[in-house]
CSV table of C-alpha atoms and ligand atoms in Angstrom, one decimal:
chain,number,residue,atom,x,y,z
A,12,MET,CA,9.0,13.6,-22.4
A,13,THR,CA,11.1,13.3,-19.2
A,14,PHE,CA,10.4,12.3,-15.7
A,15,PRO,CA,10.7,15.6,-13.5
A,16,GLU,CA,14.1,16.4,-11.9
A,17,ASN,CA,13.6,14.9,-8.3
A,18,PHE,CA,11.4,12.5,-9.2
A,19,THR,CA,11.2,9.9,-6.3
A,20,TRP,CA,12.2,6.4,-7.4
A,21,GLY,CA,11.5,4.0,-4.7
A,22,ALA,CA,10.5,0.6,-3.8
A,23,ALA,CA,8.2,-0.7,-1.1
A,24,ALA,CA,7.4,-3.4,1.5
A,25,SER,CA,5.4,-3.4,4.8
A,26,SER,CA,6.3,-4.8,8.2
A,27,TYR,CA,4.3,-7.9,8.5
A,28,GLN,CA,5.2,-9.2,4.9
A,29,ILE,CA,9.2,-8.8,5.8
A,30,GLU,CA,10.0,-8.3,9.0
A,31,GLY,CA,9.2,-11.6,10.9
A,32,ALA,CA,10.5,-11.7,14.6
A,33,LYS,CA,6.8,-12.5,15.6
A,34,LEU,CA,7.7,-12.1,19.4
A,35,ASP,CA,11.2,-11.0,19.4
A,36,ASP,CA,12.4,-8.2,22.1
A,37,GLY,CA,8.8,-7.8,23.4
A,38,LYS,CA,6.6,-7.3,20.3
A,39,GLY,CA,3.1,-8.0,20.9
A,40,LEU,CA,0.8,-10.0,18.8
A,41,SER,CA,-0.9,-8.4,15.8
A,42,ILE,CA,-4.0,-10.0,14.0
A,43,TRP,CA,-1.8,-11.4,11.1
A,44,ASP,CA,0.0,-13.5,13.5
A,45,THR,CA,-3.1,-14.6,15.1
A,46,PHE,CA,-5.1,-15.1,11.7
A,47,CYS,CA,-2.1,-17.0,10.3
A,48,GLU,CA,-2.0,-19.4,13.5
A,49,GLN,CA,-5.8,-20.8,11.9
A,50,PRO,CA,-5.4,-23.5,9.8
A,51,GLU,CA,-6.4,-23.2,6.2
A,52,LYS,CA,-6.3,-19.6,5.9
A,53,ILE,CA,-3.2,-18.9,4.1
A,54,TRP,CA,-1.5,-20.8,1.5
A,55,GLU,CA,0.2,-24.1,2.6
A,56,ASN,CA,-0.4,-22.7,6.1
A,57,ASN,CA,2.4,-20.3,5.6
A,58,ASN,CA,2.8,-17.4,8.0
A,59,GLY,CA,4.8,-14.4,8.5
A,60,SER,CA,6.7,-15.3,11.8
A,61,THR,CA,10.2,-15.4,10.3
A,62,ALA,CA,9.4,-13.9,6.9
A,63,CYS,CA,12.4,-12.2,5.6
A,64,ASN,CA,13.8,-11.9,8.9
A,65,HIS,CA,14.1,-8.3,8.2
A,66,TYR,CA,14.0,-7.4,11.6
A,67,HIS,CA,17.3,-8.9,12.2
A,68,LEU,CA,18.6,-8.3,8.8
A,69,PHE,CA,17.9,-4.9,8.1
A,70,ARG,CA,21.2,-3.6,7.7
A,71,ASP,CA,22.1,-6.1,4.9
A,72,ASP,CA,18.8,-5.3,3.1
A,73,VAL,CA,19.4,-1.6,3.3
A,74,LYS,CA,23.0,-2.2,1.8
A,75,LEU,CA,20.9,-4.0,-1.1
A,76,MET,CA,18.7,-1.0,-1.6
A,77,ALA,CA,21.4,1.3,-1.8
A,78,GLU,CA,23.0,-0.9,-4.4
A,79,ILE,CA,20.0,-1.0,-6.4
A,80,GLY,CA,20.0,2.9,-6.3
A,81,LEU,CA,16.8,3.5,-4.5
A,82,LYS,CA,16.0,7.4,-3.5
A,83,ALA,CA,13.4,6.2,-1.5
A,84,TYR,CA,12.1,3.2,0.7
A,85,ARG,CA,8.5,2.7,1.6
A,86,LEU,CA,8.4,1.0,4.9
A,87,SER,CA,5.6,0.5,7.5
A,88,ILE,CA,5.5,0.1,11.1
A,89,SER,CA,4.4,-2.7,13.2
A,90,TRP,CA,2.0,-1.1,15.7
A,91,PRO,CA,2.1,-4.0,18.2
A,92,ARG,CA,6.0,-4.2,17.9
A,93,VAL,CA,5.8,-0.5,19.4
A,94,LEU,CA,3.2,-0.7,21.6
A,95,PRO,CA,2.5,-4.3,22.6
A,96,LYS,CA,-1.0,-3.9,23.7
A,97,GLY,CA,-1.7,-1.2,21.0
A,98,THR,CA,-1.7,1.7,23.9
A,99,GLY,CA,0.0,2.4,26.9
A,100,GLN,CA,3.3,1.0,27.4
A,101,ILE,CA,5.8,1.6,24.9
A,102,ASN,CA,8.3,-1.3,23.7
A,103,PRO,CA,11.8,0.6,23.5
A,104,LYS,CA,13.5,-2.2,21.5
A,105,GLY,CA,10.6,-2.1,19.1
A,106,LEU,CA,10.8,1.5,18.7
A,107,ASP,CA,14.8,1.3,18.5
A,108,PHE,CA,14.3,-0.9,15.7
A,109,TYR,CA,12.3,1.7,13.6
A,110,ASP,CA,15.2,4.2,15.0
A,111,LYS,CA,17.8,2.3,13.7
A,112,LEU,CA,16.4,1.3,10.2
A,113,VAL,CA,15.8,5.1,9.9
A,114,ASP,CA,19.4,6.1,10.5
A,115,GLU,CA,20.7,3.1,8.2
A,116,LEU,CA,18.3,4.3,5.3
A,117,LEU,CA,19.5,8.0,5.6
A,118,LYS,CA,23.1,6.9,5.8
A,119,ASN,CA,22.5,5.3,2.6
A,120,ASN,CA,20.7,8.4,1.1
A,121,ILE,CA,17.5,6.5,0.9
A,122,GLU,CA,14.6,8.7,1.9
A,123,PRO,CA,12.4,6.9,4.3
A,124,TRP,CA,8.8,7.2,3.7
A,125,VAL,CA,6.6,5.9,6.6
A,126,THR,CA,3.3,4.1,6.3
A,127,LEU,CA,1.9,3.9,9.9
A,128,PHE,CA,-0.9,1.2,9.2
A,129,HIS,CA,-0.2,-1.5,7.1
A,130,TRP,CA,-2.7,-4.0,8.3
A,131,ASP,CA,-0.8,-5.6,11.3
A,132,TYR,CA,-3.4,-4.4,13.8
A,133,PRO,CA,-2.7,-4.9,17.7
A,134,TYR,CA,-4.1,-8.4,18.8
A,135,GLU,CA,-5.3,-6.5,22.1
A,136,LEU,CA,-7.1,-3.9,20.4
A,137,PHE,CA,-8.8,-6.3,18.4
A,138,ALA,CA,-9.8,-8.1,21.3
A,139,ARG,CA,-11.4,-5.0,22.4
A,140,GLY,CA,-13.4,-4.6,19.4
A,141,GLY,CA,-10.9,-3.1,17.1
A,142,TRP,CA,-11.9,-1.0,14.1
A,143,LEU,CA,-15.5,-1.1,15.5
A,144,ASN,CA,-14.6,0.2,18.8
A,145,PRO,CA,-15.5,4.2,18.8
A,146,ASP,CA,-12.5,4.6,20.8
A,147,SER,CA,-10.2,3.0,17.8
A,148,PRO,CA,-9.3,6.5,16.1
A,149,ASP,CA,-8.1,7.5,19.6
A,150,TRP,CA,-6.0,4.3,19.7
A,151,PHE,CA,-4.4,5.1,16.4
A,152,ALA,CA,-3.9,8.8,17.6
A,153,GLU,CA,-1.8,7.8,20.6
A,154,TYR,CA,0.1,5.4,18.4
A,155,ALA,CA,0.8,7.9,15.8
A,156,ASN,CA,1.9,10.5,18.6
A,157,VAL,CA,4.7,8.1,19.6
A,158,ILE,CA,5.9,7.3,16.3
A,159,VAL,CA,6.0,11.1,15.0
A,160,ASN,CA,7.8,12.0,18.3
A,161,LYS,CA,10.4,9.3,17.6
A,162,LEU,CA,11.0,9.5,13.9
A,163,SER,CA,9.8,13.0,12.6
A,164,ASP,CA,13.4,14.6,13.2
A,165,ARG,CA,14.6,12.6,10.5
A,166,VAL,CA,11.3,11.4,8.5
A,167,LYS,CA,9.3,13.7,6.3
A,168,HIS,CA,6.9,11.6,4.4
A,169,TRP,CA,4.3,10.0,6.1
A,170,MET,CA,1.3,7.8,4.8
A,171,THR,CA,-1.5,7.0,7.2
A,172,LEU,CA,-3.5,4.1,6.2
A,173,ASN,CA,-2.8,1.4,3.5
A,174,GLU,CA,-5.8,0.4,1.6
A,175,PRO,CA,-8.4,0.7,3.6
A,176,GLN,CA,-10.6,-0.8,0.7
A,177,VAL,CA,-8.5,-4.2,1.6
A,178,PHE,CA,-8.4,-4.1,5.2
A,179,ILE,CA,-11.9,-3.5,5.5
A,180,GLY,CA,-13.1,-5.2,2.4
A,181,MET,CA,-10.8,-8.3,2.9
A,182,GLY,CA,-10.7,-8.5,6.4
A,183,HIS,CA,-14.1,-7.5,7.6
A,184,GLN,CA,-16.5,-8.4,4.6
A,185,LYS,CA,-15.0,-11.2,3.1
A,186,GLY,CA,-13.1,-12.7,5.8
A,187,LEU,CA,-10.0,-13.6,3.5
A,188,HIS,CA,-7.6,-11.5,5.6
A,189,ALA,CA,-7.1,-10.7,9.3
A,190,PRO,CA,-9.3,-10.5,11.3
A,191,GLY,CA,-11.4,-13.0,9.1
A,192,TYR,CA,-14.7,-11.2,9.5
A,193,LYS,CA,-17.6,-11.8,7.4
A,194,SER,CA,-19.6,-9.1,8.9
A,195,GLY,CA,-22.8,-7.7,8.0
A,196,PHE,CA,-22.6,-4.1,5.9
A,197,ARG,CA,-23.6,-1.8,9.0
A,198,ASP,CA,-20.3,-3.3,10.7
A,199,ILE,CA,-18.1,-2.5,7.5
A,200,LEU,CA,-19.6,1.0,7.4
A,201,LEU,CA,-18.7,1.5,11.1
A,202,ALA,CA,-15.2,0.2,10.9
A,203,ALA,CA,-14.5,2.2,7.9
A,204,HIS,CA,-15.8,5.1,9.5
A,205,HIS,CA,-13.6,4.7,12.5
A,206,SER,CA,-10.7,4.2,10.2
A,207,LEU,CA,-11.7,7.4,8.3
A,208,LEU,CA,-11.3,9.0,11.7
A,209,ALA,CA,-8.1,7.5,12.6
A,210,HIS,CA,-6.7,8.9,9.3
A,211,GLY,CA,-7.8,12.3,10.0
A,212,LYS,CA,-6.4,12.2,13.8
A,213,ALA,CA,-3.3,10.5,12.6
A,214,VAL,CA,-2.9,13.8,10.1
A,215,GLN,CA,-3.2,16.0,12.9
A,216,SER,CA,-0.7,14.4,15.1
A,217,ILE,CA,1.9,14.3,12.3
A,218,ARG,CA,1.2,18.0,11.5
A,219,ALA,CA,1.3,18.8,15.3
A,220,LEU,CA,4.2,16.9,16.5
A,221,SER,CA,6.6,16.9,13.4
A,222,LYS,CA,9.8,18.4,14.2
A,223,GLN,CA,10.1,19.6,10.1
A,224,LYS,CA,7.6,20.2,7.5
A,225,SER,CA,5.8,17.1,6.9
A,226,ILE,CA,4.6,15.9,3.8
A,227,VAL,CA,1.4,13.8,4.3
A,228,GLY,CA,-0.9,11.4,2.3
A,229,ALA,CA,-2.7,8.1,2.4
A,230,ALA,CA,-2.4,5.1,0.2
A,231,PRO,CA,-5.6,3.8,-1.0
A,232,VAL,CA,-5.8,1.4,-3.8
A,233,GLY,CA,-6.9,3.0,-7.1
A,234,VAL,CA,-9.6,1.4,-8.5
A,235,VAL,CA,-8.9,2.2,-12.1
A,236,PHE,CA,-11.3,2.3,-14.9
A,237,MET,CA,-9.9,3.1,-18.2
A,238,PRO,CA,-12.0,4.0,-21.6
A,239,GLN,CA,-11.8,2.1,-24.5
A,240,ASP,CA,-10.4,4.7,-26.9
A,241,ASN,CA,-9.8,8.4,-26.3
A,242,THR,CA,-13.1,10.0,-27.6
A,243,ALA,CA,-14.3,12.5,-24.8
A,244,GLN,CA,-17.7,10.6,-24.4
A,245,ASN,CA,-15.8,7.1,-23.3
A,246,ILE,CA,-13.3,9.0,-21.5
A,247,GLU,CA,-16.3,10.5,-19.5
A,248,ILE,CA,-17.9,7.0,-19.0
A,249,ALA,CA,-14.9,5.6,-17.3
A,250,ARG,CA,-14.5,8.4,-15.3
A,251,LYS,CA,-18.0,8.2,-14.0
A,252,LYS,CA,-17.4,4.5,-13.3
A,253,MET,CA,-14.0,5.5,-11.4
A,254,PHE,CA,-16.0,7.4,-9.2
A,255,SER,CA,-19.2,5.8,-8.3
A,256,VAL,CA,-20.2,3.3,-5.7
A,257,GLU,CA,-22.3,0.5,-7.1
A,258,ASN,CA,-22.2,-2.3,-4.8
A,259,PHE,CA,-22.5,-3.2,-1.2
A,260,ASP,CA,-18.7,-3.1,-0.6
A,261,VAL,CA,-16.1,-0.6,-0.2
A,262,TRP,CA,-14.1,-1.6,-3.2
A,263,ASN,CA,-14.1,1.8,-4.9
A,264,ASN,CA,-12.3,4.9,-4.9
A,265,CYS,CA,-14.6,7.3,-3.3
A,266,TRP,CA,-16.0,5.7,-0.2
A,267,PHE,CA,-12.7,6.6,1.3
A,268,ALA,CA,-11.0,9.4,-0.7
A,269,ASP,CA,-13.9,11.8,-0.9
A,270,PRO,CA,-14.2,12.1,2.8
A,271,MET,CA,-10.6,12.2,3.4
A,272,VAL,CA,-10.1,14.8,0.5
A,273,LEU,CA,-13.5,16.4,-0.4
A,274,GLY,CA,-15.0,16.1,2.9
A,275,GLU,CA,-18.0,14.5,2.3
A,276,TYR,CA,-19.3,11.0,1.5
A,277,PRO,CA,-20.1,10.2,-2.1
A,278,LYS,CA,-23.8,11.1,-2.7
A,279,ASP,CA,-24.6,7.8,-4.4
A,280,GLY,CA,-23.1,5.6,-1.8
A,281,LEU,CA,-24.8,7.6,0.7
A,282,LYS,CA,-27.9,6.8,-0.7
A,283,MET,CA,-27.6,3.2,-1.5
A,284,PHE,CA,-26.2,2.4,2.1
A,285,GLU,CA,-28.4,4.7,4.0
A,286,GLU,CA,-30.0,1.8,5.9
A,287,PHE,CA,-26.7,0.8,7.1
A,288,MET,CA,-25.0,4.0,7.7
A,289,PRO,CA,-23.1,4.8,11.3
A,290,GLU,CA,-24.0,8.0,12.9
A,291,ILE,CA,-22.0,10.5,11.3
A,292,LYS,CA,-21.2,13.1,14.3
A,293,THR,CA,-20.9,16.8,13.8
A,294,GLY,CA,-17.1,17.5,13.0
A,295,ASP,CA,-16.3,14.2,12.0
A,296,LEU,CA,-16.0,15.1,8.1
A,297,LYS,CA,-13.8,18.3,9.0
A,298,LEU,CA,-11.8,15.9,11.1
A,299,ILE,CA,-11.2,13.4,8.3
A,300,SER,CA,-10.5,16.0,5.7
A,301,GLN,CA,-7.4,17.2,7.0
A,302,PRO,CA,-5.2,19.0,4.3
A,303,LEU,CA,-2.9,16.4,2.5
A,304,ASP,CA,0.1,16.8,0.3
A,305,PHE,CA,-0.3,14.0,-2.2
A,306,TYR,CA,-2.5,11.4,-3.1
A,307,GLY,CA,-0.9,7.8,-2.9
A,308,ALA,CA,-2.3,5.5,-5.1
A,309,ASN,CA,-1.7,1.6,-5.4
A,310,ILE,CA,-2.1,0.7,-8.7
A,311,TYR,CA,-1.8,-2.6,-10.2
A,312,MET,CA,-4.0,-3.0,-13.0
A,313,GLY,CA,-7.5,-1.4,-14.1
A,314,SER,CA,-10.4,-2.5,-16.1
A,315,TYR,CA,-11.5,-1.1,-19.8
A,316,ILE,CA,-15.0,0.1,-19.7
A,317,ASP,CA,-17.5,-0.3,-22.8
A,318,GLU,CA,-19.9,2.2,-24.0
A,319,SER,CA,-22.6,1.1,-21.6
A,320,GLY,CA,-20.6,1.3,-18.8
A,321,LYS,CA,-19.6,-2.3,-18.3
A,322,ILE,CA,-16.3,-3.9,-17.7
A,323,GLU,CA,-14.9,-5.4,-20.9
A,324,LEU,CA,-13.0,-8.5,-20.7
A,325,ASP,CA,-10.4,-9.2,-23.6
A,326,GLN,CA,-10.1,-13.0,-24.2
A,327,GLY,CA,-6.5,-14.6,-23.4
A,328,PRO,CA,-5.1,-11.8,-21.6
A,329,ALA,CA,-1.8,-11.2,-20.5
A,330,TYR,CA,-1.7,-11.7,-16.6
A,331,THR,CA,0.5,-12.1,-13.6
A,332,THR,CA,0.8,-15.2,-11.4
A,333,MET,CA,-1.7,-13.4,-9.2
A,334,GLY,CA,-4.1,-14.0,-12.1
A,335,TRP,CA,-4.3,-10.1,-12.5
A,336,ARG,CA,-4.6,-8.8,-16.1
A,337,ILE,CA,-1.8,-6.6,-17.1
A,338,THR,CA,-3.2,-3.4,-18.4
A,339,PRO,CA,-0.3,-0.7,-18.4
A,340,PRO,CA,-2.7,2.4,-19.3
A,341,ALA,CA,-3.9,2.0,-15.8
A,342,LEU,CA,-0.9,4.0,-14.9
A,343,TYR,CA,-2.0,7.0,-17.1
A,344,TRP,CA,-5.8,6.7,-16.3
A,345,GLY,CA,-5.5,6.2,-12.5
A,346,PRO,CA,-3.3,9.1,-12.0
A,347,ARG,CA,-4.8,11.3,-14.6
A,348,PHE,CA,-8.7,10.9,-13.0
A,349,LEU,CA,-7.4,10.9,-9.3
A,350,TYR,CA,-5.7,14.2,-10.1
A,351,GLU,CA,-8.7,15.7,-11.8
A,352,ARG,CA,-11.1,15.0,-8.9
A,353,TYR,CA,-8.9,15.3,-5.7
A,354,LYS,CA,-6.5,17.9,-7.5
A,355,LEU,CA,-3.3,16.7,-5.0
A,356,PRO,CA,-0.1,15.5,-6.7
A,357,VAL,CA,-0.1,11.9,-7.2
A,358,VAL,CA,2.7,9.5,-6.1
A,359,VAL,CA,2.3,5.9,-7.2
A,360,THR,CA,2.9,4.2,-3.8
A,361,GLU,CA,2.7,0.5,-5.3
A,362,ASN,CA,3.0,-1.0,-8.7
A,363,GLY,CA,4.5,-4.3,-9.5
A,364,MET,CA,4.1,-7.8,-10.3
A,365,ALA,CA,4.2,-11.3,-9.3
A,366,ASN,CA,6.3,-13.3,-11.5
A,367,CYS,CA,7.3,-17.3,-11.5
A,368,ASP,CA,11.1,-16.3,-10.3
A,369,TRP,CA,13.5,-18.9,-9.6
A,370,ILE,CA,17.3,-19.3,-9.6
A,371,HIS,CA,18.3,-20.2,-13.1
A,372,SER,CA,20.7,-22.8,-13.8
A,373,ASP,CA,23.1,-19.8,-14.4
A,374,GLY,CA,22.8,-18.7,-10.8
A,375,LYS,CA,21.0,-15.7,-11.8
A,376,ILE,CA,17.1,-14.8,-11.7
A,377,HIS,CA,15.7,-13.7,-15.0
A,378,ASP,CA,12.7,-11.7,-14.6
A,379,PRO,CA,12.3,-10.1,-18.2
A,380,GLN,CA,8.4,-10.2,-17.6
A,381,ARG,CA,9.0,-7.9,-14.6
A,382,ILE,CA,11.1,-5.7,-16.5
A,383,ASP,CA,8.7,-5.4,-19.2
A,384,TYR,CA,5.7,-5.0,-17.0
A,385,VAL,CA,7.5,-1.8,-15.0
A,386,ASN,CA,8.8,-0.4,-18.3
A,387,VAL,CA,5.4,-0.4,-19.9
A,388,HIS,CA,3.8,1.0,-16.9
A,389,LEU,CA,6.3,3.7,-16.4
A,390,HIS,CA,6.0,4.4,-20.0
A,391,GLN,CA,2.1,5.3,-19.1
A,392,LEU,CA,3.3,7.2,-16.1
A,393,LYS,CA,5.7,9.3,-18.0
A,394,LYS,CA,2.7,10.2,-20.6
A,395,ALA,CA,0.5,11.2,-17.8
A,396,ILE,CA,3.3,13.5,-16.8
A,397,ALA,CA,3.6,14.7,-20.2
A,398,ASP,CA,-0.1,15.3,-20.2
A,399,GLY,CA,0.3,17.8,-17.3
A,400,ILE,CA,-0.7,15.5,-14.2
A,401,PRO,CA,1.6,16.1,-11.6
A,402,VAL,CA,3.0,12.7,-10.6
A,403,THR,CA,6.0,13.2,-8.3
A,404,GLY,CA,7.1,9.6,-7.3
A,405,TYR,CA,6.8,5.8,-8.3
A,406,PHE,CA,7.3,3.2,-5.5
A,407,LEU,CA,7.8,-0.4,-7.1
A,408,TRP,CA,6.2,-3.2,-5.1
A,409,SER,CA,8.1,-4.7,-3.9
A,410,VAL,CA,11.9,-4.2,-2.8
A,411,MET,CA,12.1,-7.9,-2.0
A,412,ASP,CA,9.9,-11.2,-2.3
A,413,ASN,CA,8.1,-11.4,0.8
A,414,PHE,CA,4.6,-12.8,2.6
A,415,GLU,CA,1.8,-12.1,0.1
A,416,TRP,CA,-1.0,-12.1,2.9
A,417,GLU,CA,-3.4,-15.1,1.9
A,418,HIS,CA,-0.9,-16.3,-0.9
A,419,GLY,CA,1.9,-16.9,1.5
A,420,TYR,CA,5.1,-17.2,0.0
A,421,LYS,CA,3.9,-18.6,-3.5
A,422,GLN,CA,3.9,-15.1,-4.8
A,423,ARG,CA,7.1,-13.5,-5.8
A,424,PHE,CA,6.7,-9.6,-6.1
A,425,GLY,CA,10.5,-8.3,-5.2
A,426,LEU,CA,13.3,-6.9,-7.1
A,427,ILE,CA,15.3,-9.0,-4.7
A,428,TYR,CA,15.1,-12.7,-4.5
A,429,VAL,CA,14.7,-14.3,-1.3
A,430,ASP,CA,15.7,-17.8,-0.7
A,431,TYR,CA,13.6,-18.2,2.5
A,432,LYS,CA,15.3,-21.3,3.6
A,433,THR,CA,18.7,-19.9,3.9
A,434,GLN,CA,17.6,-16.0,3.9
A,435,LYS,CA,20.0,-15.5,1.2
A,436,ARG,CA,19.1,-12.6,-1.1
A,437,TYR,CA,19.9,-12.3,-4.6
A,438,LEU,CA,19.3,-9.3,-6.9
A,439,LYS,CA,16.8,-10.3,-9.9
A,440,ASP,CA,17.7,-9.0,-13.5
A,441,SER,CA,14.8,-6.5,-12.7
A,442,ALA,CA,16.8,-5.0,-9.7
A,443,TYR,CA,19.9,-4.1,-12.3
A,444,TRP,CA,17.6,-2.8,-14.8
A,445,TYR,CA,15.6,-0.7,-12.3
A,446,LYS,CA,19.2,0.6,-11.1
A,447,LYS,CA,19.8,2.1,-14.6
A,448,THR,CA,16.5,3.2,-15.0
A,449,ILE,CA,16.8,5.4,-11.8
A,450,ILE,CA,20.2,6.4,-12.6
A,451,GLU,CA,18.9,7.9,-16.1
A,452,ASN,CA,15.8,9.2,-14.4
A,453,GLY,CA,14.0,7.3,-16.8
A,454,LYS,CA,15.3,8.3,-20.0
A,455,SER,CA,15.1,4.9,-21.5
A,456,ILE,CA,11.6,4.7,-20.9
A,457,LEU,CA,10.3,5.2,-24.1
B,518,GCO,C1,-1.7,-4.2,-1.0
B,518,GCO,C2,-0.7,-4.3,0.0
B,518,GCO,C3,0.6,-5.3,-0.3
B,518,GCO,C4,0.6,-6.2,-1.5
B,518,GCO,C5,0.7,-5.8,-2.8
B,518,GCO,C6,0.6,-7.0,-3.8
B,518,GCO,O1,-1.2,-2.8,-1.1
B,518,GCO,O2,-2.3,-4.9,-1.5
B,518,GCO,O3,0.0,-3.2,-0.1
B,518,GCO,O4,0.9,-5.5,1.0
B,518,GCO,O5,1.6,-7.2,-1.2
B,518,GCO,O6,-0.4,-5.1,-3.1
B,518,GCO,O7,-0.7,-7.9,-3.7
């Protein structure tokens, strides 16, 4: 059992969570800037205005990534940094930042994997209706064109949207993320449909304008269900659960992935949501289902399913500081079920844990929990590979501690510890462990 040669060992972060530089060099506001301006939305009223100051410290950060030995870095682009109003006028200095970042990564032999949208939507476009506006897919296509034109001579790997389940579900339905809406279900489905059209248009743009052969996917969150045991019957029960739509929300796999990959909305969802469905125009699903090269899955945990199809909760679970249960087989069943349904090579575009890290009295950051978490998850991933599931990469979330959305700086996910007061960085024990794992191509993952 080994990891394939050329396996992509990476780590990830996103623009709003690390860059800071809220208004530097002509950047426009994003809905996360304005959401954080509202009192009580974020833990201790934290915000991403400075975050890790990566905008100014990116060269040092790339150096640390190189020291960890990352083969790839998954970054996202701040749309309003490049197009301050979302469309129209380009901000050359904003675009230049990503240009330099990509160069710096390549100089250090780190492959950039670029996500076009990781939630920092331009405020100006939000004021015009955001994802509810029928022009929103075209706005996104215009933005994608700018980025692809600028970076595709060096960037090969692309992801369109990060976790539509979350920016629609948490942002438009629950109101816990920007823009903070608690909309009715009709608006949820409309915004979701527009984001799917935006995905399709962005894939078209990447294919049409890339200066080299592009490798394209999206990064939805994998909502993973796992069987109690390996009996065929229980595996089918978990699989069925994993690809059903059961609630009036978008927290499932197929509402986004089925249209993207299979070219149709799931039938159970269509039936359940019938009353609230937006108009689906001729050609919409064809546009949405542009061929993809990989399925990016953000997987942190899964739920065990009992024989009657219900979620089984163990007592006294192991959990992270996010309160998330630690369930390593999610990294076996998730990729396996996703591959069996969508037939695309899987890249784990996020996996990791928040831990209570601090600088210990010996000046180091000992995070054995994270080391073990990643170890046991990689073990399960290796098992999936051994069972014939084509998994081609793994991105640890996150390369560095950062602004964890409504949790602010309370949660630390990084391989690199960030002292936000001084902006000093320290490699945690897990970073050294990951370095060794990468060098050995995962040989010690048993
Ligand atoms: C997500 C986001 C990340 C989070 C991470 C931990 O995919 O939810 O991509 O921005 O920080 O998942 O919650």
